[in-house]
PDB file of C-alpha atoms in Angstrom:
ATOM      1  CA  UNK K  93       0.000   0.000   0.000  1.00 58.00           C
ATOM      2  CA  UNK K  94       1.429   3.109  -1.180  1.00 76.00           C
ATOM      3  CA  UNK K  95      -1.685   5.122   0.040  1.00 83.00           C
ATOM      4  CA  UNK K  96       0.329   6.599   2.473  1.00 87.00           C
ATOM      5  CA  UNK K  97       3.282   8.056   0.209  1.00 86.00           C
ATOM      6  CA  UNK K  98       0.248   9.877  -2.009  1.00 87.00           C
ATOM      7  CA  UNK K  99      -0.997  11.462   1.362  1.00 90.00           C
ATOM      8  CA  UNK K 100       2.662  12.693   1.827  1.00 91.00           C
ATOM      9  CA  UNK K 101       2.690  14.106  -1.384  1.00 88.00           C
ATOM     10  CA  UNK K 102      -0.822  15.812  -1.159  1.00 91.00           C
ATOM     11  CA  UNK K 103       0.285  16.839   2.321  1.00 93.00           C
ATOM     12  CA  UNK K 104       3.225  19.115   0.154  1.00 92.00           C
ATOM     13  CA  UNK K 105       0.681  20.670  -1.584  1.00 92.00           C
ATOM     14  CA  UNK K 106      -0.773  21.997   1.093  1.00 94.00           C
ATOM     15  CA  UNK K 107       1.888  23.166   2.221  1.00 94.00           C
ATOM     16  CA  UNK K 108       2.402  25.743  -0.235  1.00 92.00           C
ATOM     17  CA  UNK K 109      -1.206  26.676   0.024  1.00 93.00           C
ATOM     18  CA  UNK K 110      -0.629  27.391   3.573  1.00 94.00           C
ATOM     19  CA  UNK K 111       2.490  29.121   2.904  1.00 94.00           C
ATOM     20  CA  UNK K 112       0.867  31.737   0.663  1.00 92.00           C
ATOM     21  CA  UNK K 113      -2.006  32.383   3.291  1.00 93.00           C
ATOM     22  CA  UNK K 114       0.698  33.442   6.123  1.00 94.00           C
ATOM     23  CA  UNK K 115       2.727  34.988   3.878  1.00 93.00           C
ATOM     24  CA  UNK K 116      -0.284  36.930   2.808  1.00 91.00           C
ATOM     25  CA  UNK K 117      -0.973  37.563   6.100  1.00 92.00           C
ATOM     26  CA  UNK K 118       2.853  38.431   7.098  1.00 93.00           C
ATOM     27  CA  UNK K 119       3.084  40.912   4.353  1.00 92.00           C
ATOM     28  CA  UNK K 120       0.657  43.222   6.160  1.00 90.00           C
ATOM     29  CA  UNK K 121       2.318  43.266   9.509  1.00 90.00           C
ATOM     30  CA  UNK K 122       6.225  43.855   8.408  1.00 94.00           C
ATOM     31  CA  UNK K 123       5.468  45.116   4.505  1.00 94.00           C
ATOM     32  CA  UNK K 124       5.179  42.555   1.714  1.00 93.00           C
ATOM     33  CA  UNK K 125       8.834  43.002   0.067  1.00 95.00           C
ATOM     34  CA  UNK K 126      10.325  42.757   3.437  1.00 95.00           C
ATOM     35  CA  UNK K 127       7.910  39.117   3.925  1.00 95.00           C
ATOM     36  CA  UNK K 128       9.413  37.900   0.947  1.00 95.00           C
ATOM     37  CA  UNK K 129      13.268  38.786   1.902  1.00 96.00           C
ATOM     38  CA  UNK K 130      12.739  37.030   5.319  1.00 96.00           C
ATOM     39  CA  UNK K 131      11.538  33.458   3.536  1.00 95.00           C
ATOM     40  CA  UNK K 132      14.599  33.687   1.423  1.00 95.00           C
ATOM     41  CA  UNK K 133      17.182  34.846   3.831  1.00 96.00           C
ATOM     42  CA  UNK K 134      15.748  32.386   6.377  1.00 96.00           C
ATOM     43  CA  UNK K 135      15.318  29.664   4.203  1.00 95.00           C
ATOM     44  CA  UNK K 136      18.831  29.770   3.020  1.00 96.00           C
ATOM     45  CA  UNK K 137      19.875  29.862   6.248  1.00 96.00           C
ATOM     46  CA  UNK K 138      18.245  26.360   7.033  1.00 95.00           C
ATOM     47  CA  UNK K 139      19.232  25.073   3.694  1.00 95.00           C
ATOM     48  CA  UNK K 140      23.160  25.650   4.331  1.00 96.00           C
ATOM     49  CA  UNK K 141      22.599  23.817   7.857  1.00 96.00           C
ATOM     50  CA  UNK K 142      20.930  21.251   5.711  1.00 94.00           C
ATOM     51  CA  UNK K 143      23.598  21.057   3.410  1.00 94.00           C
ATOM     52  CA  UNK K 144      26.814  20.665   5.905  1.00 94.00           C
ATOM     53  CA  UNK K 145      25.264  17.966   7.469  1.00 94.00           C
ATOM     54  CA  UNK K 146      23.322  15.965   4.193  1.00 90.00           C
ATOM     55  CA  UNK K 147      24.358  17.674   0.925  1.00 87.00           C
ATOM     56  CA  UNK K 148      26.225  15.221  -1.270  1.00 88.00           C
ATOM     57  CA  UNK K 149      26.432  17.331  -3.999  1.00 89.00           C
ATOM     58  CA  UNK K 150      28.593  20.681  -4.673  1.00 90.00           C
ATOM     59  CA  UNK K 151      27.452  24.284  -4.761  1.00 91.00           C
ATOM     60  CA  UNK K 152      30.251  24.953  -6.631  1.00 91.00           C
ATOM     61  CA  UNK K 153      28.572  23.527 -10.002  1.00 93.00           C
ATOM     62  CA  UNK K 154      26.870  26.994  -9.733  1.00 93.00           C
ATOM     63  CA  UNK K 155      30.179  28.888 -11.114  1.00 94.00           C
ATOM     64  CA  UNK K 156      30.147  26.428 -14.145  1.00 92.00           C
ATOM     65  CA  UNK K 157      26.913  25.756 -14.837  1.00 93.00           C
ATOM     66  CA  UNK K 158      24.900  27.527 -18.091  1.00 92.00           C
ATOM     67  CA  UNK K 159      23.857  31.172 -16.825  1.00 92.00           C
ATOM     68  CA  UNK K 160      20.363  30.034 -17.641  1.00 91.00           C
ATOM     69  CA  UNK K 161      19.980  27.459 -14.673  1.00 91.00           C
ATOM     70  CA  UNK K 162      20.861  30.546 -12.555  1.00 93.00           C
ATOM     71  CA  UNK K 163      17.570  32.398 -12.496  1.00 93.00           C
ATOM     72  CA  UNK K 164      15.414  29.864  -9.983  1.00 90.00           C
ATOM     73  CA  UNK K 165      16.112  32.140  -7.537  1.00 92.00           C
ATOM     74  CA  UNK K 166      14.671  35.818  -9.769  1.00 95.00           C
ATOM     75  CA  UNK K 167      11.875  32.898 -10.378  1.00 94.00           C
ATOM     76  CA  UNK K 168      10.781  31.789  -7.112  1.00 92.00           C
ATOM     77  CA  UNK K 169      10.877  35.679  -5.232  1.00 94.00           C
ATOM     78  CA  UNK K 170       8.707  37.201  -8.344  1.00 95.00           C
ATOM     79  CA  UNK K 171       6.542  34.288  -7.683  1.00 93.00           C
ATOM     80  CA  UNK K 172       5.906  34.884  -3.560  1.00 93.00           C
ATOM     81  CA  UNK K 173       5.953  38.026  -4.273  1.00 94.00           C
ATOM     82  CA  UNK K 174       2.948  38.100  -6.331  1.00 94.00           C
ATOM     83  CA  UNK K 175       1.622  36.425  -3.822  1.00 93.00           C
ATOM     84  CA  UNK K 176       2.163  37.862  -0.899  1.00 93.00           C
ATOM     85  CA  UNK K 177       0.387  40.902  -2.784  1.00 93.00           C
ATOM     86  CA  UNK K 178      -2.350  38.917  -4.368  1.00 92.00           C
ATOM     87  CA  UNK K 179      -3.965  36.542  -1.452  1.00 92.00           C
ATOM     88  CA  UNK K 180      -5.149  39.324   0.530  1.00 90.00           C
ATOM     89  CA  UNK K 181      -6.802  40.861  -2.039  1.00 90.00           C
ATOM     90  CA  UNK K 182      -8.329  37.804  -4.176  1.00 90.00           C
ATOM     91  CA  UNK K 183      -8.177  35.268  -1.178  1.00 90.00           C
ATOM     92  CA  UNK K 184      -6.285  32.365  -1.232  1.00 91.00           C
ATOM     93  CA  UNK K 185      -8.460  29.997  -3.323  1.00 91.00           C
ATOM     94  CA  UNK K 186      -8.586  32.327  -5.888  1.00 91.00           C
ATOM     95  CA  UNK K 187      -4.963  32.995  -6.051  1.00 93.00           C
ATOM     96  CA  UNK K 188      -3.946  29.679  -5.685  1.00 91.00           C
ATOM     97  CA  UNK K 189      -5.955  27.807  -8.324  1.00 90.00           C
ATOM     98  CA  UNK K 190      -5.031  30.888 -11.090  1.00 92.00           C
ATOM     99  CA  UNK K 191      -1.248  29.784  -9.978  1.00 92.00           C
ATOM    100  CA  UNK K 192      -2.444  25.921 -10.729  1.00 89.00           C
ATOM    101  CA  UNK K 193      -3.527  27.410 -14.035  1.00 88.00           C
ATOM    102  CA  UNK K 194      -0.198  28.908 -14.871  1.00 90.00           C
ATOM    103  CA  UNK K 195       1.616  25.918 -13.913  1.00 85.00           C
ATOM    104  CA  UNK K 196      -0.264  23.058 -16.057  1.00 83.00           C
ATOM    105  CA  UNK K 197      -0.243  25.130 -18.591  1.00 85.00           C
ATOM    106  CA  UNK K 198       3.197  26.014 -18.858  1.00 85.00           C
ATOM    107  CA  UNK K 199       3.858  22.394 -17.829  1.00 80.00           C
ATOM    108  CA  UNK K 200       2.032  21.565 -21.392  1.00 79.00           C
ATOM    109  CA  UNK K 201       3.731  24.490 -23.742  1.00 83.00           C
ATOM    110  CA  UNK K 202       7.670  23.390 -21.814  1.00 81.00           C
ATOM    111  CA  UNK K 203       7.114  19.898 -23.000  1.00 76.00           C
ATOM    112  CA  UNK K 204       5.363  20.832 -26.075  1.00 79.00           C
ATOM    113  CA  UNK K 205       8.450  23.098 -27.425  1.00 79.00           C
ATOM    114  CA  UNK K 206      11.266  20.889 -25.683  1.00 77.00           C
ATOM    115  CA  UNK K 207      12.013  23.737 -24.060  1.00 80.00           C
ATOM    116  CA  UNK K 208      14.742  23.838 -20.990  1.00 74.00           C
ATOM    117  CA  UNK K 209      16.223  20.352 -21.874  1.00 68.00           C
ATOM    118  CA  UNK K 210      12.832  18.369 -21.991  1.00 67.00           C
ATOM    119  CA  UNK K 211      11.903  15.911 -24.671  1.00 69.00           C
ATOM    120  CA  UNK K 212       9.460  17.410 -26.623  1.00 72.00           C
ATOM    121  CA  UNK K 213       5.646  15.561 -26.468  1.00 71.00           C
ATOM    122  CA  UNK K 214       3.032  15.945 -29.179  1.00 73.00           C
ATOM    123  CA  UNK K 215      -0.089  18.659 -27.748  1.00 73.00           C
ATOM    124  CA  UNK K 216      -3.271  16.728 -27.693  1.00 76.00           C
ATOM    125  CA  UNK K 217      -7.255  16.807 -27.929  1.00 79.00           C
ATOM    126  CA  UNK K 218      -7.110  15.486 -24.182  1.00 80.00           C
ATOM    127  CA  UNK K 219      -4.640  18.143 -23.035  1.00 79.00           C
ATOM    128  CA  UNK K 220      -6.585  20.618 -25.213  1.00 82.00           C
ATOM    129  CA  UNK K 221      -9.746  19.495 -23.181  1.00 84.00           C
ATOM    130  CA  UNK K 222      -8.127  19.357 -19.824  1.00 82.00           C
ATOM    131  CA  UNK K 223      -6.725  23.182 -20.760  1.00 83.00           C
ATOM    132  CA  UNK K 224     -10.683  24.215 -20.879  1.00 86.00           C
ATOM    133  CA  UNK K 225     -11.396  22.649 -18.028  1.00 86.00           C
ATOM    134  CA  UNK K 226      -9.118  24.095 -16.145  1.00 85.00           C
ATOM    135  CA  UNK K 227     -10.198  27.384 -17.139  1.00 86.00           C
ATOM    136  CA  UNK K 228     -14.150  26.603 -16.844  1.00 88.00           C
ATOM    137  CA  UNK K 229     -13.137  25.908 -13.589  1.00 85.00           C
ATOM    138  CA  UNK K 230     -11.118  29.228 -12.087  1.00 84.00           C
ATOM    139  CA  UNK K 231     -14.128  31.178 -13.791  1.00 87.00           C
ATOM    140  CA  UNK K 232     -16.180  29.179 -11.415  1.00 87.00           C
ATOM    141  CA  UNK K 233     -14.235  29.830  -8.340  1.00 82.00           C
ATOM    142  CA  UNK K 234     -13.693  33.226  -9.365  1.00 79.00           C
TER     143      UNK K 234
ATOM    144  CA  UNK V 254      -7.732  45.685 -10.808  1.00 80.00           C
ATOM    145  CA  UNK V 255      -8.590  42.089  -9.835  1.00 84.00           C
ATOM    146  CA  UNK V 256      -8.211  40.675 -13.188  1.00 87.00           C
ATOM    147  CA  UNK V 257      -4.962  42.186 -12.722  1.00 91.00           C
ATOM    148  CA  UNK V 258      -4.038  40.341  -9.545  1.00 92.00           C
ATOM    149  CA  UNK V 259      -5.660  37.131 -11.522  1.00 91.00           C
ATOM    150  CA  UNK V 260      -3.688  37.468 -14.632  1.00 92.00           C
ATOM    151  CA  UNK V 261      -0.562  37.915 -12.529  1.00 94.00           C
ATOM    152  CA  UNK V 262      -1.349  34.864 -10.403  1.00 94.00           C
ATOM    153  CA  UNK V 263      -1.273  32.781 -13.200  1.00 93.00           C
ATOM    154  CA  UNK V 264       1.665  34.485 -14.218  1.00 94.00           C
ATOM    155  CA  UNK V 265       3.001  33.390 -10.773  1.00 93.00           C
ATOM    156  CA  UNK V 266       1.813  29.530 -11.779  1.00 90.00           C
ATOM    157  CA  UNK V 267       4.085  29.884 -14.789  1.00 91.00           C
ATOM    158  CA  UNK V 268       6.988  31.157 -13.303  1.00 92.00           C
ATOM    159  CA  UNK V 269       7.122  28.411 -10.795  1.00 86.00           C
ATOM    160  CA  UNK V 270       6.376  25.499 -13.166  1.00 83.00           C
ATOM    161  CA  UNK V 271       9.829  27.282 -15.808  1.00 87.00           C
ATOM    162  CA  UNK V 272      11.914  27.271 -12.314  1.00 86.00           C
ATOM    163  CA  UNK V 273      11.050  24.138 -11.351  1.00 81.00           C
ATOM    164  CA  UNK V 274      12.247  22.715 -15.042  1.00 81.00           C
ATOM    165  CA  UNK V 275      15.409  25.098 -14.708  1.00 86.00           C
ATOM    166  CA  UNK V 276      16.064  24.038 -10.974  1.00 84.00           C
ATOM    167  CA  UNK V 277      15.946  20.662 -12.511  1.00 79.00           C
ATOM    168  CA  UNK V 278      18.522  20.748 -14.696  1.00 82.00           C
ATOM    169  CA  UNK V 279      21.030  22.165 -12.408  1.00 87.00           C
ATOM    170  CA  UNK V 280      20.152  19.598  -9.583  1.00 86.00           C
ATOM    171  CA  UNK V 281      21.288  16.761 -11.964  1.00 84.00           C
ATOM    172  CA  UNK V 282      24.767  18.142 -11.599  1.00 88.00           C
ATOM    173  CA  UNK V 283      24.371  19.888  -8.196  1.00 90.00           C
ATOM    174  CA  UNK V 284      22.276  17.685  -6.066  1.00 88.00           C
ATOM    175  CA  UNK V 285      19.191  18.450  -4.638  1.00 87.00           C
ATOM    176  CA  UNK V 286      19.521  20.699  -1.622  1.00 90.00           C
ATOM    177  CA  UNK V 287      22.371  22.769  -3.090  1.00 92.00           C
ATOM    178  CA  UNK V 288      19.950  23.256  -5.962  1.00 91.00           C
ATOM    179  CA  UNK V 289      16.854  24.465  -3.421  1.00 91.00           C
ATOM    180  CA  UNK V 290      20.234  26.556  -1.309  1.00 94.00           C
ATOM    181  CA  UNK V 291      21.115  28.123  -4.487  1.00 94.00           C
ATOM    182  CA  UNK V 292      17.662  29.344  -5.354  1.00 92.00           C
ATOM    183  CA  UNK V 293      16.944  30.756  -1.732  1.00 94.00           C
ATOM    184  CA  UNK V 294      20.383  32.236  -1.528  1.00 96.00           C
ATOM    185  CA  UNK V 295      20.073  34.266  -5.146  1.00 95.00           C
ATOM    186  CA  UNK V 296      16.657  35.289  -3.926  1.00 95.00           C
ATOM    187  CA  UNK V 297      17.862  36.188  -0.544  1.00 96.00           C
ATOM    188  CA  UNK V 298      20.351  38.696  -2.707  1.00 97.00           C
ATOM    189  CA  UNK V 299      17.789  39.921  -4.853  1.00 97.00           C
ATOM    190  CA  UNK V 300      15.282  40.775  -2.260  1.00 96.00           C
ATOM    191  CA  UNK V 301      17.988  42.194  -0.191  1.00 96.00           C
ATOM    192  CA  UNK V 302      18.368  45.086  -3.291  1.00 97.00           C
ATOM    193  CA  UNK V 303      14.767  45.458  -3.301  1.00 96.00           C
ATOM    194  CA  UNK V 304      13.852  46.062  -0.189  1.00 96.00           C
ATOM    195  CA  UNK V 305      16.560  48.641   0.282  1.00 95.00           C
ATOM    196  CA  UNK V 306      15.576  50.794  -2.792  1.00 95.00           C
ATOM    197  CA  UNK V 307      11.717  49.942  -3.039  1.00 94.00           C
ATOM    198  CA  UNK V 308      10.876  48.693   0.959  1.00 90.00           C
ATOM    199  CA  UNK V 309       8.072  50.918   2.777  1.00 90.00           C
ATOM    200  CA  UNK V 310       7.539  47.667   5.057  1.00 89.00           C
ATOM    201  CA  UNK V 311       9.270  48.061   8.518  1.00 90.00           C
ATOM    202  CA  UNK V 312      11.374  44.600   8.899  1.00 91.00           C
ATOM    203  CA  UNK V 313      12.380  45.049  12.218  1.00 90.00           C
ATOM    204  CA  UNK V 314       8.836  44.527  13.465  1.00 91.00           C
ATOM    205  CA  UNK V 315       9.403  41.236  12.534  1.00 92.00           C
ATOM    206  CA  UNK V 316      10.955  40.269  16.332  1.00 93.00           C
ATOM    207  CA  UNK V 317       7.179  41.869  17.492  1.00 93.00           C
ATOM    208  CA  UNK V 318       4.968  39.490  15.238  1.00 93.00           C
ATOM    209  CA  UNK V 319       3.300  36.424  15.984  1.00 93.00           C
ATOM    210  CA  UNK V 320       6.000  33.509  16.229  1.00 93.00           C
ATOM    211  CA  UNK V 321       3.244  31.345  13.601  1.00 92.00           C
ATOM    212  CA  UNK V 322       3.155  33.852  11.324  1.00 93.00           C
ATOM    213  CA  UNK V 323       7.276  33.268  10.671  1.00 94.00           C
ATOM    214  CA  UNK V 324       6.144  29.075   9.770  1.00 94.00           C
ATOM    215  CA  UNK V 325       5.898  30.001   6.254  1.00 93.00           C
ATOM    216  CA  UNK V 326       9.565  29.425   5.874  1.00 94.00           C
ATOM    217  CA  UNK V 327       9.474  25.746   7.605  1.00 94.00           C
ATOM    218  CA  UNK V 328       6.224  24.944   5.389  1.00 93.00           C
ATOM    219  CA  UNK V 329       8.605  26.290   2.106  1.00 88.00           C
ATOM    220  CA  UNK V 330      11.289  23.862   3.015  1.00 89.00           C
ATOM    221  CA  UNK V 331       8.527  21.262   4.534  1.00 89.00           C
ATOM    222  CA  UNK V 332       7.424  21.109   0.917  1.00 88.00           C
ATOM    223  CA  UNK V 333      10.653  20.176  -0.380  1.00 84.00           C
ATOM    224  CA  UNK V 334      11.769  17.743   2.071  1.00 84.00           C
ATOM    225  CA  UNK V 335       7.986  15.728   1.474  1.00 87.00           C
ATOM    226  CA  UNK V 336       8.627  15.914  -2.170  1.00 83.00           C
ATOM    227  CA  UNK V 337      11.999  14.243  -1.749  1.00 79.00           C
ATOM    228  CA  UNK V 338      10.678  11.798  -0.193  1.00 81.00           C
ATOM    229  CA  UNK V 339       7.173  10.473  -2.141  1.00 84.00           C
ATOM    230  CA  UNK V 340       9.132  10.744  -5.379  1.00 80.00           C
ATOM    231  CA  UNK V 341      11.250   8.398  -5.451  1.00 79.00           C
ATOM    232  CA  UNK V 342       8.723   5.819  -4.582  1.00 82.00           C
ATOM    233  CA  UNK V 343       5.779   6.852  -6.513  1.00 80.00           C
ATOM    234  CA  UNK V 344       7.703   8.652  -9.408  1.00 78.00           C
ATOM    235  CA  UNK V 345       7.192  12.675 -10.174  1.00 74.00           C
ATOM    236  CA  UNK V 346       3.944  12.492 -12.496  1.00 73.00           C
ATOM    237  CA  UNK V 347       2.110  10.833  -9.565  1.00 78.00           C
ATOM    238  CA  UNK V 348       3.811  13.118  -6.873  1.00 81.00           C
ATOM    239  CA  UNK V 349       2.982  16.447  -9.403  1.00 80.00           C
ATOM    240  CA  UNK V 350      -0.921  15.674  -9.267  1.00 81.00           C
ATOM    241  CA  UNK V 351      -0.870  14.484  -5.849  1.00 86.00           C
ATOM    242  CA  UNK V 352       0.659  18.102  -4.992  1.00 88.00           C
ATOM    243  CA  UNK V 353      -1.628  20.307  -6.698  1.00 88.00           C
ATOM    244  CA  UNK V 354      -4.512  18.272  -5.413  1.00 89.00           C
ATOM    245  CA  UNK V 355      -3.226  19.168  -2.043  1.00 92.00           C
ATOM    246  CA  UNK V 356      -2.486  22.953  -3.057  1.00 92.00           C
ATOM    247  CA  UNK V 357      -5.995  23.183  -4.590  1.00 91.00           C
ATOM    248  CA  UNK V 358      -7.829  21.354  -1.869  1.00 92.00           C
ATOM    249  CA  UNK V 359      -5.569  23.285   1.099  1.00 94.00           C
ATOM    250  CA  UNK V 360      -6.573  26.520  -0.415  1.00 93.00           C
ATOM    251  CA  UNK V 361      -9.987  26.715  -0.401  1.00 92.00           C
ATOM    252  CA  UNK V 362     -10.234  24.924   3.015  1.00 93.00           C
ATOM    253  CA  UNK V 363      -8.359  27.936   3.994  1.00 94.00           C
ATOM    254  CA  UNK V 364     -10.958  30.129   2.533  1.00 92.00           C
ATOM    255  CA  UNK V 365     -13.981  27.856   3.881  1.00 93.00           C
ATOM    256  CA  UNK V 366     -12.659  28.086   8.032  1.00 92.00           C
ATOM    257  CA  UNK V 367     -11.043  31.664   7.770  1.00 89.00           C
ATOM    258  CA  UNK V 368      -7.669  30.182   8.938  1.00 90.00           C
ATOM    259  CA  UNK V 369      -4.813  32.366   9.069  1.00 87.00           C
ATOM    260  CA  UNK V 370      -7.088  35.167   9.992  1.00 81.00           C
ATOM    261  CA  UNK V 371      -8.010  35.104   5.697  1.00 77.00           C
ATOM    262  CA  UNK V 372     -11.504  36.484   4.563  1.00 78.00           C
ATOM    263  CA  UNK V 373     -13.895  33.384   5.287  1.00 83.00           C
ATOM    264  CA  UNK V 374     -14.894  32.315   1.499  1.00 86.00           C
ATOM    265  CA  UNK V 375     -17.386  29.825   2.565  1.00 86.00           C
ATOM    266  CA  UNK V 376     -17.398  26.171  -0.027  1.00 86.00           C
ATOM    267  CA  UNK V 377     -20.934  26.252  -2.354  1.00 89.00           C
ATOM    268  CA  UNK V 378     -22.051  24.283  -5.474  1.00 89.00           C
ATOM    269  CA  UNK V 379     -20.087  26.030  -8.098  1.00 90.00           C
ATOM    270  CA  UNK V 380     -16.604  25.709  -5.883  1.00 89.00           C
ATOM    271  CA  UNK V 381     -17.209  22.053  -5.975  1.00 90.00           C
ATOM    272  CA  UNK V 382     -17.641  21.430  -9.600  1.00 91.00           C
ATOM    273  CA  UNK V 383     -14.400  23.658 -10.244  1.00 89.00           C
ATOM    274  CA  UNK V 384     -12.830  20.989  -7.826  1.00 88.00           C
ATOM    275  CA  UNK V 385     -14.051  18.128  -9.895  1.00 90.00           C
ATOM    276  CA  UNK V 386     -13.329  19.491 -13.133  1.00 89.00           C
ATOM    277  CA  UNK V 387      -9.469  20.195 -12.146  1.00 85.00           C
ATOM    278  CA  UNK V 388      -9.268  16.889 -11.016  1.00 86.00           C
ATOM    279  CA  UNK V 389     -10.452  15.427 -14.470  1.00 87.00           C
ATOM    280  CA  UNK V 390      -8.012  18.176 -15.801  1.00 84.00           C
ATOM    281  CA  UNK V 391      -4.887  17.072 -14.065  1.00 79.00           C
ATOM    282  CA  UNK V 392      -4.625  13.694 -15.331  1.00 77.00           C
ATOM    283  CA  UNK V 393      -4.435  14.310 -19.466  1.00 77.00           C
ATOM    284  CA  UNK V 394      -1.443  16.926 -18.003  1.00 73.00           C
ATOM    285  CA  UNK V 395       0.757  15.486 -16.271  1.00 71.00           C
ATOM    286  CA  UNK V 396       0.481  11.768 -17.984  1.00 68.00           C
ATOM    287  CA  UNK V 397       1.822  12.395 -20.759  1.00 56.00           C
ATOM    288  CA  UNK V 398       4.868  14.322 -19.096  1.00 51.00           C
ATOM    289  CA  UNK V 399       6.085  10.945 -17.596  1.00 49.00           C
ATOM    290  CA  UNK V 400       8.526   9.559 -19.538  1.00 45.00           C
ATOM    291  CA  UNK V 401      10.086  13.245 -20.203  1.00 45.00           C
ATOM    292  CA  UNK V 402      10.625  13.396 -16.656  1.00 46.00           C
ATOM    293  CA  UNK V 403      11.726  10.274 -15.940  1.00 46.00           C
ATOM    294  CA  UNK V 404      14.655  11.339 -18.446  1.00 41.00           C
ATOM    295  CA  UNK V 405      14.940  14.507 -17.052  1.00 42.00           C
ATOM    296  CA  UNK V 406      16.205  12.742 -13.627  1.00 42.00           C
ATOM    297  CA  UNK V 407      13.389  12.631 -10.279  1.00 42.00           C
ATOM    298  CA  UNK V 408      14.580  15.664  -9.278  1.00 44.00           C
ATOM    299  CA  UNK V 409      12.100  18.084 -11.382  1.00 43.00           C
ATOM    300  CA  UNK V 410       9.360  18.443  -9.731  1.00 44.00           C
ATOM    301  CA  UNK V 411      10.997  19.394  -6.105  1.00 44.00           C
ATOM    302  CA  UNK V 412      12.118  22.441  -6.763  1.00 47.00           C
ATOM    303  CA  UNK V 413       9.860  25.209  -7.245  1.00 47.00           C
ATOM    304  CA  UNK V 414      10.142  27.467  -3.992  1.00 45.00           C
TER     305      UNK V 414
END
């Protein structure tokens, strides 16, 4: 039974659902830039400690690696940071399903163009379908 | 100015799906963790700039707030570490819909109960079908990514953040 390892992985999900609402919530109290330099600068802080005592791997890579695989970081603050603004005035169900939205269907065009080193896969009438759905469904939130 | 905040949220949803392809592809070479340090780290510097030219926030408060509302951080990394560990068993198609189930579900429970002192949304009818149709929505999506990621190495759907 594996049923437990999907509840794990649901339980992620949330998560970052939960994340958004306190950030939201955060970003009032101490300003909503300022909410999203304290996840980074406290997250990297935890992430070295994680590092020293389980990373395997080498930071280092980052000075030869392709400038491209550099900009997670530029990624992931514009991201929070939309956020952070957003949820308090859409709510978080709003907020989080349009990010859902963005993600499946950039998850569709990045595999559709082989972009970012994937292996390209053929657009379908299912995905086509699912894209409408997804949509039918935010208005319906919304 | 709504459709604004919508249009950017979705603009949000793209951003984090591209970094968590990019994020993948240096994580092959890199490792995990340095990849998720790496991305916290460059954000920590770029935040850092903004908030000194653009800030009107006052971050100092932040030893006066709540203690809970400074969590967000563990339930960042929380995400990462519970992602490292379902995909390797249950593979990263599986563990991608399994997520977003939880995001979608988490989020409008949030909305439903008020928690995290949010404006109370409460669940009706129309809510519900939305739920149901992303479900039917999810699986056409991320099925037919499999065997890309599976080349692409287990590591590409653990690191948005």
């Amino acid at each position: 039974m594996k049923i437990w390892i999907y509840s794990i992985a649901v339980a992620a999900g949330a998560l970052l659902s939960a994340e958004g609402a306190i950030y939201g919530l955060l970003g009032n109290s101490i300003g909503k830039l300022e909410s999203s330099l304290y996840n980074f600068m406290t997250g990297t802080i935890i992430l070295a400690i994680v590092i020293l005592f389980l990373g395997k791997g080498s930071v280092s890579y980052a000075f030869k690696a392709p400038k491209w695989q550099l900009i997670g970081g530029l990624l992931g603050t514009s991201y929070l940071t939309i956020l952070v603004f957003g949820i308090p005035i859409v709510g978080v169900g709003v907020a989080m399903t349009s990010v859902i939205v963005g993600q499946m269907t950039m998850s569709m065009v990045i595999e559709e163009r082989g972009w970012l080193g994937s292996r390209r896969t053929q657009m379908n009438k299912e995905k086509l379908v699912a894209g409408l759905l997804m949509i039918i469904s935010l208005i319906l939130i919304y | 100015m709504i459709f604004f905040i919508l249009f950017l949220s979705i603009f949000g949803g793209v951003l984090l799906s591209t970094q968590s392809s990019i994020n993948g592809a240096f994580s092959r070479h890199a490792g995990t963790f340095e990849s998720a340090f790496l991305t916290f780290f460059t954000g920590m510097l770029i935040m850092f700039i903004v908030v000194l030219f653009f800030g009107s926030g006052h971050l100092l408060e932040i030893v006066n707030v709540p203690k809970w509302q400074l969590s967000g951080v563990w339930f960042g990394v929380g995400y990462l570490f519970l992602t490292i560990a379902a995909v390797p068993k249950i593979g990263v198609t599986a563990t991608n819909i399994a997520t977003v189930i939880g995001q979608l579900l988490m989020s409008l429970f949030i909305d439903h109960f008020g928690w995290f002192n949010g404006t109370q949304v409460p669940m009706n009818l129309k809510r519900m079908i939305a739920v149901v149709l992303m479900l039917i929505a999810l699986h056409p999506i991320y099925a037919g990514t499999n065997k890309t990621e599976q080349v692409a190495g287990i590591d590409t759907g653990m690191n948005r953040q």
